[in-house]
Short mmCIF file of C-alpha atoms in Angstrom, two decimals:
data_model
loop_
_atom_site.label_atom_id
_atom_site.label_comp_id
_atom_site.label_asym_id
_atom_site.label_seq_id
_atom_site.Cartn_x
_atom_site.Cartn_y
_atom_site.Cartn_z
CA UNK A 143 21.02 -12.53 0.48
CA UNK A 144 17.92 -12.31 -0.03
CA UNK A 145 17.27 -12.11 -3.82
CA UNK A 146 15.25 -9.06 -6.10
CA UNK A 147 13.43 -9.87 -9.07
CA UNK A 148 11.21 -7.54 -11.32
CA UNK A 149 9.38 -7.92 -13.26
CA UNK A 150 9.00 -7.50 -16.42
CA UNK A 151 12.47 -5.26 -16.74
CA UNK A 152 10.41 -2.31 -18.66
CA UNK A 153 6.68 -1.70 -19.93
CA UNK A 154 5.46 0.23 -22.33
CA UNK A 155 1.86 1.80 -21.30
CA UNK A 156 -1.41 4.19 -22.67
CA UNK A 157 -2.35 7.01 -20.23
CA UNK A 158 -4.81 6.02 -18.67
CA UNK A 159 -4.03 2.41 -18.56
CA UNK A 160 -4.22 0.54 -15.40
CA UNK A 161 -0.21 -1.11 -15.12
CA UNK A 162 1.15 -3.80 -12.62
CA UNK A 163 5.09 -4.66 -11.50
CA UNK A 164 6.07 -7.81 -10.16
CA UNK A 165 8.65 -8.17 -7.18
CA UNK A 166 9.81 -12.09 -5.85
CA UNK A 167 12.16 -11.86 -3.40
CA UNK A 168 14.52 -15.76 -3.37
CA UNK A 169 12.92 -16.01 0.35
CA UNK A 170 10.57 -14.93 2.57
CA UNK A 171 9.96 -11.70 3.64
CA UNK A 172 6.78 -10.83 5.14
CA UNK A 173 5.54 -7.77 4.41
CA UNK A 174 9.41 -6.15 4.35
CA UNK A 175 8.69 -5.05 1.77
CA UNK A 176 9.28 -1.35 0.15
CA UNK A 177 8.36 0.37 -3.88
CA UNK A 178 10.08 3.58 -5.08
CA UNK A 179 9.93 5.60 -8.40
CA UNK A 180 13.33 7.41 -9.94
CA UNK A 181 13.42 9.80 -12.38
CA UNK A 182 16.01 9.99 -14.39
CA UNK A 183 19.04 12.99 -12.50
CA UNK A 184 16.74 12.56 -8.91
CA UNK A 185 17.25 10.36 -6.32
CA UNK A 186 14.43 7.30 -4.91
CA UNK A 187 11.07 8.71 -4.03
CA UNK A 188 9.64 5.55 -2.25
CA UNK A 189 5.82 4.97 -3.39
CA UNK A 190 5.00 2.37 -1.11
CA UNK A 191 6.46 0.06 2.96
CA UNK A 192 4.91 -2.92 4.44
CA UNK A 193 4.10 -3.94 1.59
CA UNK A 194 0.90 -2.27 0.99
CA UNK A 195 0.97 1.47 2.86
CA UNK A 196 1.31 3.96 1.39
CA UNK A 197 3.41 7.03 2.09
CA UNK A 198 1.92 10.20 2.42
CA UNK A 199 1.77 12.37 -0.62
CA UNK A 200 2.23 10.08 -3.23
CA UNK A 201 -1.02 9.48 -4.87
CA UNK A 202 -3.90 7.17 -4.44
CA UNK A 203 -4.01 5.34 -7.93
CA UNK A 204 -0.48 3.70 -6.55
CA UNK A 205 -1.35 1.03 -4.73
CA UNK A 206 1.07 -2.52 -3.36
CA UNK A 207 0.12 -5.65 -2.14
CA UNK A 208 1.64 -9.46 -2.30
CA UNK A 209 3.32 -10.77 1.16
CA UNK A 210 5.35 -13.58 1.58
CA UNK A 211 7.45 -13.97 -1.52
CA UNK A 212 5.06 -12.36 -4.17
CA UNK A 213 5.10 -8.75 -4.76
CA UNK A 214 3.30 -6.22 -7.14
CA UNK A 215 2.84 -2.69 -7.34
CA UNK A 216 -0.71 -1.09 -9.44
CA UNK A 217 -0.82 2.24 -11.37
CA UNK A 218 -4.42 2.12 -11.75
CA UNK A 219 -4.81 4.76 -14.19
CA UNK A 220 -1.14 5.42 -15.98
CA UNK A 221 0.11 9.42 -15.46
CA UNK A 222 2.62 11.11 -18.44
CA UNK A 223 4.81 12.20 -14.79
CA UNK A 224 4.39 8.65 -14.21
CA UNK A 225 6.73 7.21 -16.40
CA UNK A 226 10.02 6.30 -13.44
CA UNK A 227 12.16 3.29 -13.35
CA UNK A 228 10.69 1.42 -10.03
CA UNK A 229 12.06 -0.68 -7.57
CA UNK A 230 11.61 -2.78 -4.75
CA UNK A 231 13.83 -3.82 -1.64
CA UNK A 232 13.28 -5.75 0.73
CA UNK A 233 13.26 -4.45 4.62
CA UNK A 234 13.47 -8.79 5.78
CA UNK A 235 17.35 -8.66 6.60
CA UNK A 236 21.04 -7.64 5.83
CA UNK A 237 22.50 -6.67 3.11
CA UNK A 238 19.09 -5.05 2.37
CA UNK A 239 18.22 -5.96 -1.17
CA UNK A 240 16.56 -3.85 -4.42
CA UNK A 241 15.41 -5.76 -6.96
CA UNK A 242 17.15 -4.32 -10.28
CA UNK A 243 14.42 -2.36 -11.72
CA UNK A 244 11.37 -1.41 -14.06
CA UNK A 245 11.82 0.78 -16.61
CA UNK A 246 7.93 1.99 -17.44
CA UNK A 247 7.37 4.87 -20.13
CA UNK A 248 3.67 5.84 -21.98
CA UNK A 249 2.50 4.36 -25.17
CA UNK B 114 12.05 22.38 5.47
CA UNK B 115 12.67 18.52 5.65
CA UNK B 116 16.00 17.34 3.42
CA UNK B 117 19.12 15.83 3.62
CA UNK B 118 21.88 17.32 1.38
CA UNK B 119 25.04 14.62 0.11
CA UNK B 120 28.32 16.57 -0.28
CA UNK B 121 31.88 16.24 -0.89
CA UNK B 122 32.42 13.32 -3.67
CA UNK B 123 35.05 13.83 -6.21
CA UNK B 124 37.75 12.41 -9.03
CA UNK B 125 40.32 10.05 -6.84
CA UNK B 126 42.23 7.93 -8.11
CA UNK B 127 41.52 3.55 -7.67
CA UNK B 128 43.30 2.92 -3.64
CA UNK B 129 43.01 7.07 -2.52
CA UNK B 130 40.50 7.46 0.58
CA UNK B 131 37.35 10.07 0.21
CA UNK B 132 34.53 10.98 3.14
CA UNK B 133 30.72 11.73 2.87
CA UNK B 134 28.82 14.08 4.33
CA UNK B 135 25.00 14.15 4.58
CA UNK B 136 24.25 17.41 6.59
CA UNK B 137 20.05 17.25 7.23
CA UNK B 138 17.68 19.50 8.09
CA UNK B 139 13.72 20.14 9.67
CA UNK B 140 12.95 17.55 11.84
CA UNK B 141 15.56 15.40 14.37
CA UNK B 142 18.41 13.74 13.29
CA UNK B 143 18.89 11.59 16.17
CA UNK B 144 15.47 9.67 16.65
CA UNK B 145 16.41 8.14 13.30
CA UNK B 146 18.86 5.70 11.39
CA UNK B 147 20.65 5.88 8.56
CA UNK B 148 22.53 4.89 5.29
CA UNK B 149 23.99 5.14 2.62
CA UNK B 150 23.20 3.88 -0.75
CA UNK B 151 25.14 4.00 -4.67
CA UNK B 152 23.20 3.54 -7.48
CA UNK B 153 26.29 2.85 -10.45
CA UNK B 154 26.60 4.61 -14.31
CA UNK B 155 22.88 3.19 -15.83
CA UNK B 156 23.02 0.33 -12.94
CA UNK B 157 20.62 0.00 -10.60
CA UNK B 158 20.15 0.91 -6.29
CA UNK B 159 22.87 -0.65 -4.07
CA UNK B 160 22.31 -0.64 0.08
CA UNK B 161 26.32 0.30 1.34
CA UNK B 162 25.60 1.17 5.05
CA UNK B 163 23.23 1.29 8.27
CA UNK B 164 23.61 2.87 12.06
CA UNK B 165 21.32 3.18 14.44
CA UNK B 166 20.99 6.64 16.25
CA UNK B 167 23.28 6.27 19.41
CA UNK B 168 25.86 4.63 16.29
CA UNK B 169 25.83 1.22 18.45
CA UNK B 170 25.26 -0.77 15.50
CA UNK B 171 25.66 -0.19 12.24
CA UNK B 172 26.14 -3.19 8.99
CA UNK B 173 27.80 -3.07 6.00
CA UNK B 174 27.44 -4.51 2.25
CA UNK B 175 30.11 -6.61 2.05
CA UNK B 176 30.82 -5.02 -1.34
CA UNK B 177 32.89 -2.27 0.92
CA UNK B 178 32.39 -3.89 4.15
CA UNK B 179 36.71 -2.90 5.71
CA UNK B 180 36.93 -0.20 3.40
CA UNK B 181 33.65 1.62 4.26
CA UNK B 182 32.99 3.70 7.99
CA UNK B 183 29.86 5.10 8.65
CA UNK B 184 29.47 6.88 11.62
CA UNK B 185 27.08 10.72 12.28
CA UNK B 186 27.73 13.63 14.60
CA UNK B 187 24.52 14.13 16.45
CA UNK B 188 24.95 17.29 17.79
CA UNK B 189 25.81 18.60 13.52
CA UNK B 190 23.42 16.95 12.65
CA UNK B 191 25.16 14.57 10.38
CA UNK B 192 26.01 11.77 8.80
CA UNK B 193 29.02 10.46 6.95
CA UNK B 194 30.94 7.66 4.55
CA UNK B 195 34.63 7.01 5.20
CA UNK B 196 35.79 5.41 1.79
CA UNK B 197 39.22 4.11 1.54
CA UNK B 198 40.80 2.06 -0.51
CA UNK B 199 38.51 3.06 -3.35
CA UNK B 200 38.83 0.87 -6.91
CA UNK B 201 37.19 2.19 -10.04
CA UNK B 202 33.89 -0.63 -9.10
CA UNK B 203 33.49 2.09 -6.57
CA UNK B 204 32.22 4.39 -9.26
CA UNK B 205 28.59 5.58 -8.57
CA UNK B 206 26.59 8.27 -6.96
CA UNK B 207 26.19 8.28 -3.30
CA UNK B 208 22.72 9.21 -1.96
CA UNK B 209 22.83 9.17 2.22
CA UNK B 210 18.38 7.97 3.04
CA UNK B 211 16.53 8.29 6.27
CA UNK B 212 15.04 5.27 7.22
CA UNK B 213 11.97 5.44 8.29
CA UNK B 214 10.71 4.51 11.91
CA UNK B 215 9.34 0.83 12.08
CA UNK B 216 9.38 -0.78 8.43
CA UNK B 217 12.78 -0.05 7.30
CA UNK B 218 12.38 1.41 4.56
CA UNK B 219 14.26 4.45 3.11
CA UNK B 220 11.14 7.47 3.45
CA UNK B 221 13.46 10.12 2.84
CA UNK B 222 16.85 10.51 0.60
CA UNK B 223 19.86 13.14 -0.06
CA UNK B 224 19.94 15.16 -3.48
CA UNK B 225 23.43 12.11 -3.84
CA UNK B 226 27.31 12.86 -4.27
CA UNK B 227 27.93 11.79 -7.27
CA UNK B 228 32.06 9.25 -6.33
CA UNK B 229 35.16 7.93 -10.10
CA UNK B 230 37.37 6.50 -8.82
CA UNK B 231 39.88 7.00 -11.70
CA UNK B 232 43.95 6.46 -13.00
#
């Protein structure tokens, strides 16, 4: 199975800050990588697919990058509504696997 | 309105069975692969199962293989998860999710249904 490791596990930043979350795959997955945002008590929401493609309706302050084994999710200017847990997921091969999550809080 | 509505969760004893349903609306269900994903209380996301548009291909996580069965009824716009021989560790919120065409991301999620396995 492909292991997905996110860092950091939690991050606290101020409104307006640039925030980057990283995700590392245990094997090469090309760009078969998605990012999700989950707010408390809600279902996850797709933000980024194919490593760098922004899902329709997602604010442009979110961006994704990387290929192979190393990926990143960046929020260019943190907003209060971005408080959530973020997950990466590989879709290169079964079983599909998620990272352990990164909890983002506002300072 | 594009949506997925999960149902069928509840409290069941270890060794028991439960059938989850997911009814979709607002898009052509038969055009999309579908999956089930779960989240144990306070934990991360775990992909469970995947089914093709015509049900000729399915795949399962090892943790549920042989106990859970995914199925769909395209005429009823419905996805199902039959869960047998349930264990305490199956306690979780279960989500159905639509698989995006071409990149296998999960682009639409149900609201989730809670399954509690306890004696």
